[in-house]
Short mmCIF file of C-alpha atoms in Angstrom, two decimals:
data_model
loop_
_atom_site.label_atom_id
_atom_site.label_comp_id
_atom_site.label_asym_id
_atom_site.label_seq_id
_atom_site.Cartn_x
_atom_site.Cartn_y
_atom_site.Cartn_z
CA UNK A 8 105.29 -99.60 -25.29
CA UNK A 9 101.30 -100.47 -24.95
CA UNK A 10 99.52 -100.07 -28.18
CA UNK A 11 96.45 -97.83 -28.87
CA UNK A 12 94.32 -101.02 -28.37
CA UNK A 13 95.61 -101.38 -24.26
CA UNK A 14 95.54 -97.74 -23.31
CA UNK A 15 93.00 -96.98 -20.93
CA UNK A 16 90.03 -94.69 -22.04
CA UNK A 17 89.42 -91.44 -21.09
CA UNK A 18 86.74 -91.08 -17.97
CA UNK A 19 84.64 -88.46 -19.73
CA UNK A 20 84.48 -90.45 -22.77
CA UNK A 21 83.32 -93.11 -20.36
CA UNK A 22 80.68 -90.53 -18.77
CA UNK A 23 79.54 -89.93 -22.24
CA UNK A 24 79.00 -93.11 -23.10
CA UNK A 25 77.05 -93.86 -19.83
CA UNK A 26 74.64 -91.07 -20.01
CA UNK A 27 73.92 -92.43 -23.63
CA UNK A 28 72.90 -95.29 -22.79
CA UNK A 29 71.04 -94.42 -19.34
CA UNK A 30 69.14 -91.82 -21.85
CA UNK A 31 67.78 -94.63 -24.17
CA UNK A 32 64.40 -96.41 -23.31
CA UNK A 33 66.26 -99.79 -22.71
CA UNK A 34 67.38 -98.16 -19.65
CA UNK A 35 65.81 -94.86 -19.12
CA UNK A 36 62.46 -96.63 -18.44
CA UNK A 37 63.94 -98.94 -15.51
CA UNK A 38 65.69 -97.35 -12.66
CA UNK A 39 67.04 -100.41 -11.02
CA UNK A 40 68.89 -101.59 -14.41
CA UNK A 41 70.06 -98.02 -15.13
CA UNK A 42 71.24 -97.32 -11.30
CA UNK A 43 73.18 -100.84 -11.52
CA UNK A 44 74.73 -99.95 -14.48
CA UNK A 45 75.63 -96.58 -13.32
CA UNK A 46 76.86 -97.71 -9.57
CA UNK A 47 79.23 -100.46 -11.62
CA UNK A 48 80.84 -97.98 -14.31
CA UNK A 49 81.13 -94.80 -11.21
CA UNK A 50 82.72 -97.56 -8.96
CA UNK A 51 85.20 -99.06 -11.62
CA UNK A 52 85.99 -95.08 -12.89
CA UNK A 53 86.84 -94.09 -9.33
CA UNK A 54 89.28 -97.04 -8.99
CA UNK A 55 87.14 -98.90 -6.55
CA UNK A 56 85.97 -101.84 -8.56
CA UNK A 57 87.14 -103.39 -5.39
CA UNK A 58 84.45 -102.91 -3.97
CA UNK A 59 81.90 -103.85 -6.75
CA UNK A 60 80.20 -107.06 -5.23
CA UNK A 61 76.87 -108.55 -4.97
CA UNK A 62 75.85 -107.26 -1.39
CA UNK A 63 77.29 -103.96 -2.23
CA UNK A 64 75.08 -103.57 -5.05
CA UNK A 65 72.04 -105.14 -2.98
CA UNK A 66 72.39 -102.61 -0.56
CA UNK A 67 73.87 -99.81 -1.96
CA UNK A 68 71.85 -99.79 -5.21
CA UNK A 69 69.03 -101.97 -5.20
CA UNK A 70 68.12 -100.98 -1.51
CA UNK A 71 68.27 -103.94 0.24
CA UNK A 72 68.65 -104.33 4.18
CA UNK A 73 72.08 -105.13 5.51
CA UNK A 74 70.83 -108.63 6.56
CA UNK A 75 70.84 -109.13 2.69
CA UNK A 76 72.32 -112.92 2.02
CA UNK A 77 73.14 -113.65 -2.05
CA UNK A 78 72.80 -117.13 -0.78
CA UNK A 79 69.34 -116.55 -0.37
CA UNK A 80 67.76 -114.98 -3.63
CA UNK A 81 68.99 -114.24 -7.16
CA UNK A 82 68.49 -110.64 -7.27
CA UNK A 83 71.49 -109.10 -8.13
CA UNK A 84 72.92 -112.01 -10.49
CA UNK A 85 69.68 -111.47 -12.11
CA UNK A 86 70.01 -107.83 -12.70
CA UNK A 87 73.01 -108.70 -13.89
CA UNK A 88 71.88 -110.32 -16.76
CA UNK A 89 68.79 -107.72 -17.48
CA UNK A 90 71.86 -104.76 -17.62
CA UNK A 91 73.97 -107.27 -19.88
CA UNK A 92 70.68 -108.32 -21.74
CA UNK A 93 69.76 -104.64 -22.82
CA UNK A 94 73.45 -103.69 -23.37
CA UNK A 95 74.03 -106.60 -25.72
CA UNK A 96 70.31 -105.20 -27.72
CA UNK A 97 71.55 -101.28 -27.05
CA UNK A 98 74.98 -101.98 -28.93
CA UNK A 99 73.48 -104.36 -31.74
CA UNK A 100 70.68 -101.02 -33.02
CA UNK A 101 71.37 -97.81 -31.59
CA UNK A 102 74.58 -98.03 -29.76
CA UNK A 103 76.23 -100.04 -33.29
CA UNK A 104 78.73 -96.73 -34.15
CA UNK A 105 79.45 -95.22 -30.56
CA UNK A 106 82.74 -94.68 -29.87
CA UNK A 107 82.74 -96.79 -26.49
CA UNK A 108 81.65 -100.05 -25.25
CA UNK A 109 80.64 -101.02 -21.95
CA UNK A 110 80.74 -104.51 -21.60
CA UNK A 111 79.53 -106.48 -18.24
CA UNK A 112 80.78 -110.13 -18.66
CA UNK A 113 78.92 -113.07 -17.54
CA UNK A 114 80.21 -113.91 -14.22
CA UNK A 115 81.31 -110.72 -13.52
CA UNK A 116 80.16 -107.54 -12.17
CA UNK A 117 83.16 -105.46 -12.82
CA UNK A 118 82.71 -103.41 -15.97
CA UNK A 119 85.38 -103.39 -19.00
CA UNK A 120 85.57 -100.13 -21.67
CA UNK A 121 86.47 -100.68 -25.01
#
């Protein structure tokens, strides 16, 4: 039997949590760190984290061409950081007592909900 701890949350609690956070200044004032985050939490929500990679997100979210080559620039790993910069800041003030955590793990661009 899985313990409270392992049971998946609840998508609209999810939802919730991600429209808090794309409402506060840390991410409301910069649409590329705010549509990453959203595009990453939507895709892992709708059981297609799958699909969650770094050309996916250079085209599909930060607008890149489909000649886009990781290989070749930084860009997404680099958002990457900004989006788990600000949500490390977001959860250490304002974000300290909401019920859900959206973590982005270094290395990774799959989000996990706690």
């Amino acid at each position: 039997m899985l313990n409270q701890e392992t049971q998946p949350l609840p998508p609209h609690l999810i939802e919730q949590q991600l429209e808090r956070i794309g409402r506060h200044p840390l991410f409301a004032n910069s649409h590329s760190l705010r549509a990453f985050l959203e595009y990453v939490v939507r895709k892992t929500l709708a059981g297609e984290a799958d699909q969650i990679k770094e050309y996916t997100i250079a085209t599909e979210v930060l607008g890149r061409s489909e000649n886009f080559d990781a290989r070749d620039t930084s860009l997404v790993r680099t958002k990457a950081f900004n989006v788990r910069t600000k949500l490390k800041a977001y959860y250490e003030r304002e974000g300290a007592a909401d019920p859900v955590l959206i973590v982005l793990e270094p290395g990774n661009y799959v989000p996990i909900f706690k």
